[in-house]
């Protein structure tokens, strides 16, 4: 067992992420964490604090490694392609997860945030950033003509956010490609300028 600070902090936090991600917050004890991280319980307390403090650090690391990394890779793409690539990757990750862990952020929104005001703000803040990413993509696509102007960028971004959360929740119990693809196909059709032209006038 390692003693305090005689370990790679980022590496042991990655191990904490995996433990919380797979088992959830409530089902994970500080002893479980210590074992997963290769530390003594005293080392965990000394280095990170209690279970809640470890969870906060683990969730921050997860968000940095998942959402912010993904946005950084896709924002350089043309806006419509960025959205398609974003959702295709989410579906592939969901289908390729044999343990059905889902998304740690969404899991936190369902398990922890309703009972903890701090985590409610943390999760909400990240979801706002996701929505803003979608809004930026839609606005750029509406400007270059690759995304419909039939709906406002804000409304389309909120729709995309809802679909994202739905995919992540459904994939934990029904990781079926036809189901997940069926969620995004109508939304991508809604983004299509040609489809929207048949539906009615555009926004002003």
GROMACS .gro file of C-alpha atoms in nm:
model
  204
    1UNK     CA    1   0.000   0.000   0.000
    2UNK     CA    2   0.126   0.343  -0.086
    3UNK     CA    3   0.165   0.616   0.171
    4UNK     CA    4   0.033   0.973   0.120
    5UNK     CA    5   0.175   1.146  -0.188
    6UNK     CA    6   0.390   0.845  -0.283
    7UNK     CA    7   0.166   0.786  -0.583
    8UNK     CA    8   0.057   0.940  -0.912
    9UNK     CA    9  -0.246   1.146  -0.807
   10UNK     CA   10  -0.400   1.160  -1.153
   11UNK     CA   11  -0.360   0.786  -1.200
   12UNK     CA   12  -0.531   0.696  -0.873
   13UNK     CA   13  -0.812   0.941  -0.953
   14UNK     CA   14  -0.860   0.759  -1.284
   15UNK     CA   15  -0.905   0.440  -1.082
   16UNK     CA   16  -1.158   0.619  -0.861
   17UNK     CA   17  -1.346   0.727  -1.172
   18UNK     CA   18  -1.375   0.366  -1.284
   19UNK     CA   19  -1.498   0.257  -0.942
   20UNK     CA   20  -1.765   0.526  -0.912
   21UNK     CA   21  -1.861   0.496  -1.278
   22UNK     CA   22  -1.925   0.125  -1.255
   23UNK     CA   23  -2.086   0.102  -0.908
   24UNK     CA   24  -2.229   0.449  -0.851
   25UNK     CA   25  -2.178   0.681  -0.557
   26UNK     CA   26  -2.396   0.519  -0.294
   27UNK     CA   27  -2.277   0.162  -0.353
   28UNK     CA   28  -1.909   0.261  -0.332
   29UNK     CA   29  -1.755   0.270   0.014
   30UNK     CA   30  -1.433   0.443   0.112
   31UNK     CA   31  -1.285   0.095   0.156
   32UNK     CA   32  -1.387   0.006  -0.200
   33UNK     CA   33  -1.218   0.324  -0.321
   34UNK     CA   34  -0.899   0.256  -0.129
   35UNK     CA   35  -0.879  -0.095  -0.271
   36UNK     CA   36  -0.947   0.021  -0.626
   37UNK     CA   37  -0.696   0.306  -0.597
   38UNK     CA   38  -0.427   0.087  -0.439
   39UNK     CA   39  -0.412   0.301  -0.124
   40UNK     CA   40  -0.488   0.266   0.241
   41UNK     CA   41  -0.808   0.431   0.361
   42UNK     CA   42  -0.592   0.669   0.563
   43UNK     CA   43  -0.405   0.766   0.246
   44UNK     CA   44  -0.733   0.837   0.068
   45UNK     CA   45  -0.853   1.062   0.350
   46UNK     CA   46  -0.518   1.239   0.379
   47UNK     CA   47  -0.480   1.301   0.007
   48UNK     CA   48  -0.837   1.368  -0.105
   49UNK     CA   49  -1.070   1.393   0.194
   50UNK     CA   50  -1.391   1.194   0.241
   51UNK     CA   51  -1.583   0.993  -0.020
   52UNK     CA   52  -1.778   1.293  -0.137
   53UNK     CA   53  -1.458   1.490  -0.198
   54UNK     CA   54  -1.308   1.201  -0.396
   55UNK     CA   55  -1.626   1.179  -0.601
   56UNK     CA   56  -1.609   1.549  -0.686
   57UNK     CA   57  -1.249   1.516  -0.804
   58UNK     CA   58  -1.332   1.201  -0.999
   59UNK     CA   59  -1.633   1.363  -1.166
   60UNK     CA   60  -1.426   1.666  -1.266
   61UNK     CA   61  -1.165   1.438  -1.422
   62UNK     CA   62  -1.432   1.238  -1.604
   63UNK     CA   63  -1.585   1.554  -1.753
   64UNK     CA   64  -1.245   1.681  -1.865
   65UNK     CA   65  -1.163   1.348  -2.029
   66UNK     CA   66  -1.500   1.295  -2.194
   67UNK     CA   67  -1.703   1.605  -2.277
   68UNK     CA   68  -1.433   1.871  -2.299
   69UNK     CA   69  -1.202   1.640  -2.490
   70UNK     CA   70  -1.480   1.550  -2.733
   71UNK     CA   71  -1.581   1.912  -2.790
   72UNK     CA   72  -1.218   2.006  -2.849
   73UNK     CA   73  -1.191   1.742  -3.121
   74UNK     CA   74  -1.519   1.823  -3.295
   75UNK     CA   75  -1.535   2.202  -3.284
   76UNK     CA   76  -1.281   2.224  -3.568
   77UNK     CA   77  -1.519   2.033  -3.797
   78UNK     CA   78  -1.792   2.197  -4.007
   79UNK     CA   79  -2.091   2.247  -3.774
   80UNK     CA   80  -2.329   1.986  -3.912
   81UNK     CA   81  -2.050   1.729  -3.935
   82UNK     CA   82  -1.947   1.812  -3.578
   83UNK     CA   83  -2.296   1.732  -3.448
   84UNK     CA   84  -2.320   1.409  -3.647
   85UNK     CA   85  -1.975   1.298  -3.533
   86UNK     CA   86  -2.059   1.387  -3.172
   87UNK     CA   87  -2.372   1.172  -3.163
   88UNK     CA   88  -2.221   0.888  -3.365
   89UNK     CA   89  -1.938   0.865  -3.114
   90UNK     CA   90  -2.181   0.869  -2.822
   91UNK     CA   91  -2.375   0.581  -2.976
   92UNK     CA   92  -2.063   0.378  -3.054
   93UNK     CA   93  -1.934   0.426  -2.699
   94UNK     CA   94  -2.272   0.325  -2.558
   95UNK     CA   95  -2.295   0.013  -2.772
   96UNK     CA   96  -1.931  -0.077  -2.701
   97UNK     CA   97  -1.976  -0.070  -2.323
   98UNK     CA   98  -2.034  -0.433  -2.215
   99UNK     CA   99  -2.079  -0.330  -1.851
  100UNK     CA  100  -2.345  -0.070  -1.942
  101UNK     CA  101  -2.193   0.199  -1.722
  102UNK     CA  102  -2.352   0.479  -1.922
  103UNK     CA  103  -2.227   0.833  -1.870
  104UNK     CA  104  -2.089   0.919  -1.527
  105UNK     CA  105  -2.221   1.274  -1.553
  106UNK     CA  106  -2.574   1.157  -1.638
  107UNK     CA  107  -2.550   0.893  -1.366
  108UNK     CA  108  -2.458   1.172  -1.125
  109UNK     CA  109  -2.755   1.377  -1.242
  110UNK     CA  110  -2.986   1.089  -1.154
  111UNK     CA  111  -2.826   0.956  -0.836
  112UNK     CA  112  -2.642   1.237  -0.659
  113UNK     CA  113  -2.756   1.577  -0.786
  114UNK     CA  114  -3.120   1.552  -0.665
  115UNK     CA  115  -2.996   1.520  -0.306
  116UNK     CA  116  -2.687   1.743  -0.309
  117UNK     CA  117  -2.707   2.110  -0.402
  118UNK     CA  118  -2.337   2.139  -0.488
  119UNK     CA  119  -2.350   1.848  -0.728
  120UNK     CA  120  -2.674   1.981  -0.872
  121UNK     CA  121  -2.488   2.299  -0.968
  122UNK     CA  122  -2.187   2.103  -1.097
  123UNK     CA  123  -2.396   1.878  -1.322
  124UNK     CA  124  -2.617   2.164  -1.439
  125UNK     CA  125  -2.310   2.370  -1.523
  126UNK     CA  126  -2.169   2.097  -1.747
  127UNK     CA  127  -2.504   2.045  -1.918
  128UNK     CA  128  -2.517   2.419  -1.988
  129UNK     CA  129  -2.177   2.387  -2.157
  130UNK     CA  130  -2.305   2.095  -2.365
  131UNK     CA  131  -2.607   2.301  -2.469
  132UNK     CA  132  -2.383   2.594  -2.562
  133UNK     CA  133  -2.170   2.367  -2.780
  134UNK     CA  134  -2.483   2.252  -2.961
  135UNK     CA  135  -2.603   2.611  -2.993
  136UNK     CA  136  -2.272   2.724  -3.144
  137UNK     CA  137  -2.282   2.441  -3.397
  138UNK     CA  138  -2.642   2.512  -3.495
  139UNK     CA  139  -2.585   2.888  -3.524
  140UNK     CA  140  -2.282   2.834  -3.748
  141UNK     CA  141  -2.470   2.580  -3.956
  142UNK     CA  142  -2.764   2.816  -3.997
  143UNK     CA  143  -2.524   3.086  -4.112
  144UNK     CA  144  -2.352   2.867  -4.372
  145UNK     CA  145  -2.678   2.706  -4.489
  146UNK     CA  146  -2.605   2.350  -4.377
  147UNK     CA  147  -2.858   2.352  -4.092
  148UNK     CA  148  -3.225   2.445  -4.107
  149UNK     CA  149  -3.345   2.786  -3.993
  150UNK     CA  150  -3.697   2.655  -3.943
  151UNK     CA  151  -3.634   2.637  -3.565
  152UNK     CA  152  -3.425   2.868  -3.350
  153UNK     CA  153  -3.072   2.761  -3.264
  154UNK     CA  154  -3.169   2.763  -2.896
  155UNK     CA  155  -3.464   2.527  -2.949
  156UNK     CA  156  -3.263   2.290  -3.166
  157UNK     CA  157  -2.981   2.286  -2.911
  158UNK     CA  158  -3.225   2.198  -2.632
  159UNK     CA  159  -3.368   1.919  -2.847
  160UNK     CA  160  -3.019   1.781  -2.905
  161UNK     CA  161  -2.945   1.797  -2.534
  162UNK     CA  162  -3.262   1.601  -2.456
  163UNK     CA  163  -3.174   1.337  -2.715
  164UNK     CA  164  -2.822   1.306  -2.574
  165UNK     CA  165  -2.955   1.242  -2.224
  166UNK     CA  166  -3.211   0.997  -2.359
  167UNK     CA  167  -2.945   0.798  -2.543
  168UNK     CA  168  -2.727   0.778  -2.235
  169UNK     CA  169  -3.010   0.659  -2.010
  170UNK     CA  170  -3.165   0.413  -2.258
  171UNK     CA  171  -2.829   0.257  -2.344
  172UNK     CA  172  -2.788   0.134  -1.987
  173UNK     CA  173  -3.085  -0.102  -2.021
  174UNK     CA  174  -3.146  -0.126  -2.397
  175UNK     CA  175  -2.816  -0.090  -2.582
  176UNK     CA  176  -2.974  -0.162  -2.920
  177UNK     CA  177  -2.842   0.010  -3.231
  178UNK     CA  178  -3.179   0.040  -3.402
  179UNK     CA  179  -3.322   0.208  -3.091
  180UNK     CA  180  -3.037   0.457  -3.046
  181UNK     CA  181  -3.007   0.532  -3.418
  182UNK     CA  182  -3.382   0.580  -3.426
  183UNK     CA  183  -3.347   0.860  -3.172
  184UNK     CA  184  -3.102   1.066  -3.374
  185UNK     CA  185  -3.231   1.012  -3.729
  186UNK     CA  186  -3.541   1.233  -3.689
  187UNK     CA  187  -3.331   1.502  -3.522
  188UNK     CA  188  -3.077   1.506  -3.803
  189UNK     CA  189  -3.368   1.526  -4.046
  190UNK     CA  190  -3.493   1.826  -3.850
  191UNK     CA  191  -3.153   1.990  -3.901
  192UNK     CA  192  -3.165   1.929  -4.277
  193UNK     CA  193  -3.243   2.251  -4.466
  194UNK     CA  194  -3.414   2.060  -4.749
  195UNK     CA  195  -3.648   1.879  -4.510
  196UNK     CA  196  -3.724   2.200  -4.327
  197UNK     CA  197  -3.815   2.381  -4.648
  198UNK     CA  198  -4.099   2.137  -4.696
  199UNK     CA  199  -4.220   2.191  -4.338
  200UNK     CA  200  -4.284   2.564  -4.359
  201UNK     CA  201  -4.127   2.909  -4.333
  202UNK     CA  202  -3.799   2.971  -4.156
  203UNK     CA  203  -3.741   3.175  -3.843
  204UNK     CA  204  -3.698   3.548  -3.885
   0.00000   0.00000   0.00000
